[in-house]
């Protein structure tokens, strides 16, 4: 890895979904000034970077991932001046700002598309893909054909996501230049990096019938980020299709493409063939095996990994992979220990630090996510309401998007009457209650990130999986020549461990002292090995 990539491993990134984080003006919608108010809170957790989901102008068909102006802030979130003040306040605190770059598609309300759809000879026509008939059977991620008929010119356009998210045609050099200009615009304003939305879809492979990972992908990425002017920024690609070979190309030290990528193998576990809304049997051993596989691969190839359990598209990890009832604290902290002391860059999603659990609702009015609402429309009447809502509650992206629970007051301390219902369990699970609880997930995270930042073993140190054949447990080592740590994460059942190692516990979620002995469900501990 490059020196910069090495340096980026010192980051701890906190992701904010601005609509749901903090509403400073009581209009029910989170905003930029709300974020500025909470910077000290985020810093106190131990995060030193913020990934901001899109805050640009948007008609919100997909909550900001449909951008109508790349250079300005959504009115509901504030102004560019508010954004500048927030950025300055972050930098004052030594925090980096990572913006979301949505390069695969715009909103249909973007001026490029409004022009493009007017006539076949409009100068913006080739900014998008048009055809007399659908060119293939590609499905849009949110349901239906990816080709939408447009009456004005009697042709179809391509949209990999919502109908209002037409795909940009990157074959057109003007589109590439536009996106380079967008990157430069924000970098000049002081942005420190980008999280790049569905980046591997910007190059299509029409010949092999694949909507992504096309033949010119690497050329395009290099064009965006391989330039000297932006060589200092951090870039992480959302690349669902990235396998081993492709990852080496996307982030290899000599490639001048990206700093790192999100790899999702461990996150999609527990889902059947039907995808997001299809629960399937799952045990944590499967997750451990995926984590081990990728840790070893990234280490062998000297590549920086990303470490994450949640984001704005995923249900809450404590509900998905842990036990959000009687073992909520234990499983939330164990999952954190399992993932974040591995080698790579931690990403944590708002609310995860207090062990937020999935909400539950059987009222369609409580849902906003276009993917969930479309799923409901497609299946209403085909399944009983009970079955349908069970699936929706399992997979909905709204589980991560309800307003952050700050305290037990009205609207959970978020602000005005919110755009999406607050979490059902907000009285029990909120920042104020968690911080003062004996079992505080927040304080555990604080300690975990402090341990990480204070010990080089967790940054540049080596990783080793030492679980052996054991079931229901994950044991790994992180070490340099000078220091050595063993991390033990027990899963859902009690487990007895016998290990003859001279070590002392430095972080535990159940107060254990010795490495050997009986581990309770979801108990975890980090041990410093004595020389
Ligand atoms: C991935 C984003 O994370 C998701 O929220 C969005 O809906 C799609 N890309 C389309 O932009």
Coordinates of C-alpha atoms and ligand atoms in Angstrom, one line a residue:
X1 CA 0.0 0.0 0.0
X2 CA 1.1 3.6 -0.5
X3 CA 2.2 5.8 2.4
X4 CA -1.1 7.6 2.1
X5 CA -3.2 4.4 2.3
X6 CA -1.2 3.4 5.3
X7 CA -1.9 6.8 6.9
X8 CA -5.7 6.4 6.1
X9 CA -5.7 3.3 8.4
X10 CA -5.6 5.8 11.3
X11 CA -9.0 7.1 10.4
X12 CA -12.2 6.2 12.2
X13 CA -15.1 7.3 10.0
X14 CA -18.5 8.2 11.4
X15 CA -21.3 8.1 8.7
X16 CA -24.1 10.7 8.9
X17 CA -27.4 10.4 7.1
X18 CA -28.2 14.1 7.2
X19 CA -31.9 13.9 7.0
X20 CA -32.1 11.8 10.2
X21 CA -29.2 13.0 12.3
X22 CA -30.1 16.3 14.0
X23 CA -32.8 18.9 13.2
X24 CA -31.6 22.3 14.3
X25 CA -34.5 24.4 13.1
X26 CA -37.4 22.2 14.2
X27 CA -38.8 21.6 10.7
X28 CA -38.6 17.8 11.2
X29 CA -35.7 17.3 8.8
X30 CA -32.1 16.9 9.9
X31 CA -29.7 19.6 8.7
X32 CA -26.2 20.9 8.3
X33 CA -26.3 23.1 11.4
X34 CA -27.5 20.1 13.4
X35 CA -24.4 18.3 12.4
X36 CA -22.2 21.2 13.4
X37 CA -23.9 21.2 16.8
X38 CA -22.9 17.5 17.3
X39 CA -19.3 17.5 16.2
X40 CA -17.9 17.4 19.7
X41 CA -20.2 14.4 20.4
X42 CA -18.8 12.6 17.3
X43 CA -15.2 13.5 18.2
X44 CA -15.7 12.3 21.7
X45 CA -16.5 8.8 20.4
X46 CA -13.1 8.7 18.8
X47 CA -14.0 9.4 15.2
X48 CA -11.7 11.6 13.2
X49 CA -13.6 11.7 9.9
X50 CA -17.2 12.0 8.8
X51 CA -18.8 10.5 5.7
X52 CA -21.8 12.6 4.8
X53 CA -24.5 10.9 2.8
X54 CA -25.6 13.2 -0.1
X55 CA -26.6 16.7 1.0
X56 CA -26.9 18.2 -2.5
X57 CA -30.0 19.6 -4.1
X58 CA -32.4 16.7 -4.9
X59 CA -36.1 16.0 -5.4
X60 CA -35.5 13.1 -2.9
X61 CA -37.0 10.2 -4.9
X62 CA -34.1 8.3 -3.4
X63 CA -33.3 10.6 -0.5
X64 CA -30.5 12.6 -2.0
X65 CA -29.0 9.8 -4.1
X66 CA -30.8 11.5 -7.0
X67 CA -28.9 14.8 -7.4
X68 CA -30.3 17.7 -9.3
X69 CA -27.4 20.1 -8.6
X70 CA -24.0 18.8 -7.6
X71 CA -22.7 22.1 -6.5
X72 CA -25.2 23.3 -4.0
X73 CA -26.8 22.2 -0.7
X74 CA -30.4 20.9 -0.4
X75 CA -32.6 23.7 0.8
X76 CA -34.0 21.6 3.6
X77 CA -30.5 21.0 4.9
X78 CA -29.3 24.6 4.8
X79 CA -27.0 26.7 2.7
X80 CA -23.6 26.4 1.2
X81 CA -22.5 28.9 3.9
X82 CA -23.8 26.5 6.6
X83 CA -21.8 23.8 4.9
X84 CA -18.6 25.9 4.9
X85 CA -19.0 26.7 8.6
X86 CA -19.5 23.0 9.3
X87 CA -16.5 22.0 7.3
X88 CA -14.3 24.7 9.0
X89 CA -15.5 23.4 12.4
X90 CA -14.6 19.9 11.5
X91 CA -11.2 20.9 10.4
X92 CA -10.7 22.9 13.5
X93 CA -11.2 19.6 15.4
X94 CA -8.8 17.7 13.2
X95 CA -11.6 15.8 11.5
X96 CA -11.8 15.0 7.8
X97 CA -14.9 15.4 5.6
X98 CA -15.8 12.7 3.1
X99 CA -18.6 13.7 0.8
X100 CA -20.8 11.2 -1.2
X101 CA -20.1 11.3 -4.9
X102 CA -23.0 9.9 -7.0
X103 CA -21.4 9.5 -10.4
X104 CA -23.4 6.7 -12.0
X105 CA -26.7 8.7 -12.3
X106 CA -28.3 12.1 -11.7
X107 CA -31.9 13.0 -10.9
X108 CA -34.3 13.3 -13.8
X109 CA -34.6 16.9 -12.4
X110 CA -31.0 17.7 -13.2
X111 CA -30.7 20.3 -15.9
X112 CA -28.7 17.9 -18.0
X113 CA -31.5 15.4 -18.1
X114 CA -34.2 18.0 -18.5
X115 CA -32.4 19.2 -21.6
X116 CA -31.5 15.7 -22.8
X117 CA -35.1 14.5 -22.8
X118 CA -36.3 17.5 -24.9
X119 CA -35.1 16.2 -28.3
X120 CA -32.8 13.7 -29.9
X121 CA -30.4 16.5 -31.1
X122 CA -30.2 18.3 -27.8
X123 CA -26.5 18.9 -26.8
X124 CA -27.1 17.0 -23.6
X125 CA -28.8 14.0 -25.2
X126 CA -25.7 11.9 -25.1
X127 CA -25.1 12.5 -21.4
X128 CA -27.5 9.6 -20.9
X129 CA -28.3 6.2 -22.6
X130 CA -31.2 6.2 -25.1
X131 CA -32.6 3.5 -27.3
X132 CA -35.6 2.8 -29.5
X133 CA -36.2 -0.4 -27.6
X134 CA -34.8 -1.7 -24.3
X135 CA -31.3 -3.0 -25.2
X136 CA -31.4 -5.8 -22.7
X137 CA -33.4 -7.3 -19.8
X138 CA -31.6 -5.4 -17.1
X139 CA -33.7 -4.9 -14.0
X140 CA -33.7 -1.7 -11.9
X141 CA -32.5 -2.1 -8.4
X142 CA -35.8 -0.8 -7.0
X143 CA -37.9 -3.0 -9.3
X144 CA -39.1 -3.2 -12.9
X145 CA -37.2 -2.8 -16.1
X146 CA -34.1 -0.6 -16.1
X147 CA -35.4 1.0 -19.3
X148 CA -38.0 3.7 -19.1
X149 CA -40.1 4.9 -22.0
X150 CA -40.0 8.6 -22.5
X151 CA -42.8 10.0 -24.6
X152 CA -41.3 13.3 -25.7
X153 CA -38.8 11.6 -28.1
X154 CA -40.4 8.1 -28.3
X155 CA -37.3 6.4 -26.8
X156 CA -36.2 4.6 -23.7
X157 CA -33.6 5.7 -21.2
X158 CA -31.5 3.6 -18.8
X159 CA -32.0 3.9 -15.1
X160 CA -30.3 1.3 -12.9
X161 CA -32.2 2.6 -9.8
X162 CA -35.4 4.6 -9.6
X163 CA -37.1 5.9 -12.7
X164 CA -36.0 9.4 -11.6
X165 CA -32.3 8.3 -11.5
X166 CA -31.2 8.2 -15.2
X167 CA -27.8 6.6 -15.7
X168 CA -25.0 8.9 -17.0
X169 CA -23.3 7.8 -20.2
X170 CA -19.6 7.8 -19.2
X171 CA -18.6 6.9 -22.8
X172 CA -19.3 10.6 -23.5
X173 CA -16.1 12.6 -22.7
X174 CA -18.2 15.6 -21.7
X175 CA -19.8 13.6 -18.9
X176 CA -16.4 12.6 -17.6
X177 CA -15.2 16.2 -17.7
X178 CA -18.3 17.3 -15.8
X179 CA -17.7 14.8 -13.1
X180 CA -14.0 15.7 -12.8
X181 CA -15.1 19.3 -12.4
X182 CA -17.5 18.3 -9.6
X183 CA -14.7 16.6 -7.8
X184 CA -12.4 19.6 -8.2
X185 CA -15.1 22.0 -7.1
X186 CA -15.5 20.3 -3.7
X187 CA -11.8 19.6 -3.2
X188 CA -11.2 23.3 -3.7
X189 CA -13.8 24.0 -1.0
X190 CA -11.8 21.8 1.3
X191 CA -13.3 18.3 1.1
X192 CA -10.9 15.6 2.2
X193 CA -12.4 12.7 0.3
X194 CA -15.3 10.9 -1.4
X195 CA -17.4 7.8 -0.8
X196 CA -18.2 6.9 -4.4
X197 CA -21.7 5.5 -4.9
X198 CA -22.1 2.3 -6.9
X199 CA -18.8 3.3 -8.7
X200 CA -18.3 0.0 -10.5
X201 CA -21.5 0.7 -12.5
X202 CA -20.1 3.7 -14.3
X203 CA -18.7 1.5 -17.0
X204 CA -21.4 -0.8 -18.6
X205 CA -20.6 -4.0 -20.3
X206 CA -23.3 -4.3 -22.9
X207 CA -21.5 -7.0 -24.8
X208 CA -21.4 -9.4 -21.9
X209 CA -24.8 -8.1 -20.6
X210 CA -23.5 -6.8 -17.3
X211 CA -24.5 -3.5 -15.8
X212 CA -21.2 -2.8 -14.2
X213 CA -17.5 -3.6 -14.1
X214 CA -17.3 -2.7 -17.8
X215 CA -14.1 -2.6 -19.9
X216 CA -13.4 1.1 -19.2
X217 CA -14.0 1.2 -15.4
X218 CA -10.4 1.5 -14.4
X219 CA -9.6 4.2 -17.0
X220 CA -12.6 6.3 -15.8
X221 CA -11.6 6.0 -12.1
X222 CA -8.0 6.9 -12.9
X223 CA -9.3 10.0 -14.8
X224 CA -11.3 11.1 -11.7
X225 CA -8.8 10.4 -9.0
X226 CA -5.4 9.6 -10.5
X227 CA -4.7 13.3 -11.1
X228 CA -1.9 15.0 -9.1
X229 CA -4.3 17.8 -7.9
X230 CA -6.4 15.3 -6.0
X231 CA -3.8 12.7 -5.1
X232 CA -4.1 13.7 -1.4
X233 CA -7.8 12.9 -0.9
X234 CA -9.3 9.7 0.5
X235 CA -11.6 7.7 -1.8
X236 CA -13.7 4.7 -1.0
X237 CA -15.7 3.0 -3.7
X238 CA -19.0 1.2 -3.2
X239 CA -18.3 -1.7 -5.5
X240 CA -20.8 -4.5 -5.1
X241 CA -19.4 -6.4 -7.9
X242 CA -15.7 -6.3 -6.8
X243 CA -14.0 -9.7 -6.5
X244 CA -10.4 -10.4 -5.6
X245 CA -8.8 -9.6 -8.9
X246 CA -10.8 -6.4 -9.4
X247 CA -10.1 -5.2 -5.9
X248 CA -6.3 -5.5 -6.6
X249 CA -6.8 -3.3 -9.6
X250 CA -9.1 -0.8 -7.9
X251 CA -6.9 -0.1 -4.9
X252 CA -3.4 -1.5 -5.7
X253 CA -0.6 0.8 -4.7
X254 CA 0.6 1.4 -8.3
X255 CA -2.9 1.9 -9.7
X256 CA -3.8 5.6 -8.9
X257 CA -7.5 4.6 -8.6
X258 CA -9.0 4.4 -5.2
X259 CA -7.8 4.4 -1.6
X260 CA -10.0 1.5 -0.6
X261 CA -13.4 -0.2 -1.4
X262 CA -16.4 -1.5 0.5
X263 CA -16.6 -5.3 0.2
X264 CA -20.1 -6.6 1.2
X265 CA -19.7 -10.4 1.6
X266 CA -20.2 -10.4 5.4
X267 CA -23.2 -8.0 5.3
X268 CA -25.4 -9.9 2.9
X269 CA -25.3 -13.1 5.1
X270 CA -28.6 -14.2 6.5
X271 CA -30.4 -13.4 3.3
X272 CA -31.9 -15.9 0.9
X273 CA -31.9 -15.9 -2.9
X274 CA -34.8 -13.4 -2.7
X275 CA -32.3 -10.7 -1.5
X276 CA -32.9 -7.9 1.0
X277 CA -36.4 -9.0 2.1
X278 CA -35.7 -12.7 2.3
X279 CA -34.5 -13.9 5.7
X280 CA -32.5 -17.1 5.7
X281 CA -30.9 -19.1 8.5
X282 CA -27.6 -17.7 9.7
X283 CA -24.9 -18.3 12.3
X284 CA -22.1 -15.9 13.2
X285 CA -19.5 -18.6 12.2
X286 CA -20.4 -17.7 8.6
X287 CA -19.6 -14.1 9.2
X288 CA -16.3 -14.9 10.9
X289 CA -15.3 -17.0 7.9
X290 CA -16.0 -14.2 5.5
X291 CA -14.1 -11.7 7.7
X292 CA -11.1 -14.0 8.0
X293 CA -11.1 -14.7 4.2
X294 CA -11.0 -11.0 3.4
X295 CA -8.5 -10.0 6.2
X296 CA -6.1 -12.6 4.9
X297 CA -6.6 -11.6 1.3
X298 CA -6.1 -7.9 2.0
X299 CA -3.1 -8.5 4.2
X300 CA -1.4 -10.8 1.7
X301 CA -1.8 -8.2 -1.0
X302 CA -0.9 -5.3 1.2
X303 CA -4.3 -3.5 0.6
X304 CA -6.2 -1.4 3.1
X305 CA -9.6 -2.9 4.1
X306 CA -12.8 -1.2 5.2
X307 CA -14.4 -2.5 8.5
X308 CA -18.1 -1.9 8.9
X309 CA -21.3 -3.4 10.2
X310 CA -24.0 -0.9 9.1
X311 CA -24.7 1.9 6.8
X312 CA -27.8 3.8 5.6
X313 CA -28.9 0.8 3.4
X314 CA -28.6 -1.9 6.0
X315 CA -30.8 -2.9 9.0
X316 CA -29.2 -2.4 12.5
X317 CA -26.4 -4.9 13.1
X318 CA -27.5 -5.7 16.7
X319 CA -30.9 -6.9 15.3
X320 CA -29.5 -8.6 12.2
X321 CA -26.5 -10.4 13.7
X322 CA -26.9 -10.1 17.5
X323 CA -29.7 -10.3 20.1
X324 CA -31.4 -7.0 20.4
X325 CA -33.5 -8.1 23.4
X326 CA -31.8 -9.4 26.6
X327 CA -28.2 -9.4 25.2
X328 CA -28.3 -6.1 23.3
X329 CA -25.3 -4.5 25.1
X330 CA -23.3 -7.7 25.0
X331 CA -23.9 -8.4 21.3
X332 CA -23.5 -4.8 20.2
X333 CA -20.1 -4.6 21.8
X334 CA -19.0 -8.1 20.8
X335 CA -19.8 -7.3 17.1
X336 CA -17.9 -4.1 17.4
X337 CA -14.9 -5.9 18.8
X338 CA -15.1 -8.6 16.2
X339 CA -14.9 -6.2 13.3
X340 CA -13.1 -3.0 14.4
X341 CA -9.9 -4.3 15.8
X342 CA -9.2 -6.1 12.6
X343 CA -6.8 -4.5 10.1
X344 CA -8.4 -1.7 8.1
X345 CA -10.4 1.5 8.4
X346 CA -13.4 1.5 10.7
X347 CA -16.7 3.0 9.5
X348 CA -19.5 3.4 12.0
X349 CA -23.0 4.5 11.2
X350 CA -25.0 7.0 13.3
X351 CA -26.8 5.3 16.2
X352 CA -24.7 2.2 16.0
X353 CA -22.6 3.6 18.8
X354 CA -25.6 3.3 21.2
X355 CA -26.7 -0.1 20.0
X356 CA -29.8 1.1 18.1
X357 CA -32.2 -1.7 17.4
X358 CA -34.4 -2.1 14.3
X359 CA -37.9 -0.6 14.6
X360 CA -41.0 -2.6 13.8
X361 CA -44.1 -1.4 12.0
X362 CA -47.0 -3.0 10.2
X363 CA -48.3 0.3 8.8
X364 CA -47.2 1.3 5.3
X365 CA -47.4 4.9 6.3
X366 CA -44.4 4.4 8.5
X367 CA -42.2 3.6 5.5
X368 CA -40.4 6.0 3.1
X369 CA -37.6 4.0 1.4
X370 CA -38.4 3.6 -2.3
X371 CA -37.0 0.1 -2.3
X372 CA -39.3 -1.0 0.5
X373 CA -42.4 0.8 -0.8
X374 CA -42.0 -0.7 -4.3
X375 CA -41.6 -4.1 -2.7
X376 CA -44.8 -3.6 -0.8
X377 CA -46.7 -2.5 -4.0
X378 CA -45.4 -5.5 -5.9
X379 CA -46.3 -8.0 -3.2
X380 CA -49.5 -6.6 -1.6
X381 CA -52.2 -9.2 -2.1
X382 CA -49.7 -12.0 -3.0
X383 CA -48.6 -12.5 0.6
X384 CA -50.7 -12.0 3.7
X385 CA -50.1 -8.6 5.4
X386 CA -48.3 -10.4 8.3
X387 CA -45.9 -12.2 5.9
X388 CA -45.3 -9.0 3.9
X389 CA -44.5 -6.9 6.9
X390 CA -42.3 -9.5 8.4
X391 CA -40.2 -9.4 5.3
X392 CA -40.2 -5.6 5.1
X393 CA -39.2 -5.3 8.8
X394 CA -36.4 -7.6 8.2
X395 CA -34.8 -5.8 5.2
X396 CA -36.0 -2.2 5.1
X397 CA -33.5 0.5 4.7
X398 CA -35.7 2.7 6.8
X399 CA -34.5 0.7 9.8
X400 CA -31.3 2.8 9.6
X401 CA -33.0 6.0 8.6
X402 CA -35.3 6.8 11.4
X403 CA -34.3 9.9 13.3
X404 CA -31.4 9.5 15.7
X405 CA -32.6 9.0 19.3
X406 CA -30.8 11.7 21.3
X407 CA -32.9 11.5 24.5
X408 CA -36.2 10.4 25.9
X409 CA -38.1 13.7 25.2
X410 CA -40.7 14.3 22.5
X411 CA -39.4 13.4 19.0
X412 CA -36.5 11.7 20.8
X413 CA -34.6 15.0 21.0
X414 CA -34.2 15.0 17.2
X415 CA -35.9 18.3 16.6
X416 CA -39.4 19.0 15.2
X417 CA -42.0 16.4 14.3
X418 CA -39.8 14.2 12.1
X419 CA -40.2 13.2 8.5
X420 CA -40.0 9.5 9.4
X421 CA -41.3 8.1 12.7
X422 CA -38.8 7.9 15.6
X423 CA -37.6 4.6 16.8
X424 CA -40.1 2.6 18.9
X425 CA -37.6 1.9 21.6
X426 CA -36.3 5.5 21.9
X427 CA -37.1 5.8 25.6
X428 CA -34.8 2.9 26.3
X429 CA -32.2 3.3 23.6
X430 CA -31.0 6.9 23.2
X431 CA -27.7 8.8 23.6
X432 CA -28.5 10.3 26.9
X433 CA -29.7 7.0 28.5
X434 CA -26.9 5.0 27.0
X435 CA -24.1 7.4 28.2
X436 CA -25.4 7.2 31.7
X437 CA -26.1 3.5 31.7
X438 CA -23.9 1.0 33.5
X439 CA -23.9 -0.9 30.3
X440 CA -23.1 1.8 27.9
X441 CA -22.4 0.8 24.3
X442 CA -21.1 4.3 23.6
X443 CA -18.5 4.1 26.3
X444 CA -17.4 0.7 25.1
X445 CA -16.9 2.1 21.6
X446 CA -14.9 5.0 23.1
X447 CA -12.6 2.6 24.8
X448 CA -12.3 0.4 21.7
X449 CA -11.4 3.3 19.5
X450 CA -9.0 4.6 22.1
X451 CA -7.3 1.3 22.3
X452 CA -7.0 1.2 18.5
X453 CA -5.5 4.6 18.2
X454 CA -3.1 4.2 21.1
X455 CA -1.5 0.9 19.9
X456 CA 0.2 0.6 16.6
X457 CA -0.5 -3.1 16.5
X458 CA -4.1 -2.3 15.6
X459 CA -3.1 0.1 12.8
X460 CA -0.1 -1.2 10.9
X461 CA 0.3 -4.4 12.9
X462 CA -0.2 -7.9 11.4
X463 CA -3.4 -9.9 11.6
X464 CA -3.6 -13.6 12.3
X465 CA -6.7 -15.8 12.7
X466 CA -6.1 -18.2 15.6
X467 CA -9.6 -19.6 16.0
X468 CA -8.5 -23.0 14.7
X469 CA -11.4 -25.5 14.4
X470 CA -13.4 -24.0 17.2
X471 CA -17.1 -23.3 16.6
X472 CA -19.1 -20.4 17.9
X473 CA -16.1 -18.1 18.5
X474 CA -13.6 -15.9 16.7
X475 CA -10.1 -15.5 18.1
X476 CA -7.6 -13.3 16.3
X477 CA -4.2 -11.6 17.0
X478 CA -2.9 -8.2 16.1
X479 CA 0.8 -7.6 16.6
X480 CA 4.0 -5.7 15.9
X481 CA 7.5 -6.6 17.0
X482 CA 6.8 -4.7 20.2
X483 CA 3.3 -5.5 21.2
X484 CA 0.8 -8.3 20.9
X485 CA -3.0 -8.5 21.4
X486 CA -5.4 -11.4 21.3
X487 CA -9.0 -10.7 20.7
X488 CA -11.6 -13.2 21.8
X489 CA -15.2 -12.9 20.6
X490 CA -17.7 -15.5 21.7
X491 CA -20.9 -15.9 19.7
X492 CA -24.5 -16.8 20.7
X493 CA -23.8 -19.8 23.0
X494 CA -21.6 -20.3 26.1
X495 CA -18.2 -21.6 25.2
X496 CA -15.3 -22.9 27.2
X497 CA -11.8 -21.8 26.2
X498 CA -8.5 -23.2 27.4
X499 CA -5.4 -21.2 26.3
X500 CA -2.1 -21.2 28.0
X501 CA -1.0 -17.6 27.4
X502 CA 0.4 -15.1 29.8
X503 CA -1.8 -12.0 29.2
X504 CA -4.0 -9.4 30.8
X505 CA -7.4 -8.2 29.8
X506 CA -7.4 -4.6 28.5
X507 CA -11.0 -4.4 27.2
X508 CA -14.0 -6.5 28.2
X509 CA -17.7 -6.4 27.9
X510 CA -18.5 -8.7 30.8
X511 CA -15.6 -7.9 33.1
X512 CA -13.5 -11.0 32.6
X513 CA -10.0 -11.2 33.9
X514 CA -8.5 -14.4 32.4
X515 CA -8.3 -15.7 28.8
X516 CA -9.2 -19.2 29.8
X517 CA -12.6 -20.2 31.2
X518 CA -16.3 -20.1 30.4
X519 CA -17.4 -17.4 28.0
X520 CA -21.0 -16.2 28.3
X521 CA -23.1 -15.6 25.2
X522 CA -21.7 -12.6 23.3
X523 CA -18.9 -12.1 25.8
X524 CA -15.7 -10.6 24.3
X525 CA -12.3 -9.5 25.6
X526 CA -9.1 -8.1 24.3
X527 CA -5.8 -9.3 26.0
X528 CA -2.4 -7.8 25.9
X529 CA 0.2 -10.6 25.8
X530 CA 3.0 -10.2 28.3
X531 CA 6.5 -10.7 27.0
Ligands
LIG1 C1 -26.2 3.0 -3.1 C2 -26.6 3.9 -2.0 O1 -26.0 3.6 -0.8 C3 -28.1 3.8 -1.9 O2 -28.6 4.4 -0.8 C4 -28.7 4.3 -3.2 O3 -30.1 4.1 -3.2 C5 -28.1 3.7 -4.4 N1 -26.7 3.5 -4.4 C6 -28.4 4.5 -5.7 O4 -27.7 5.7 -5.6

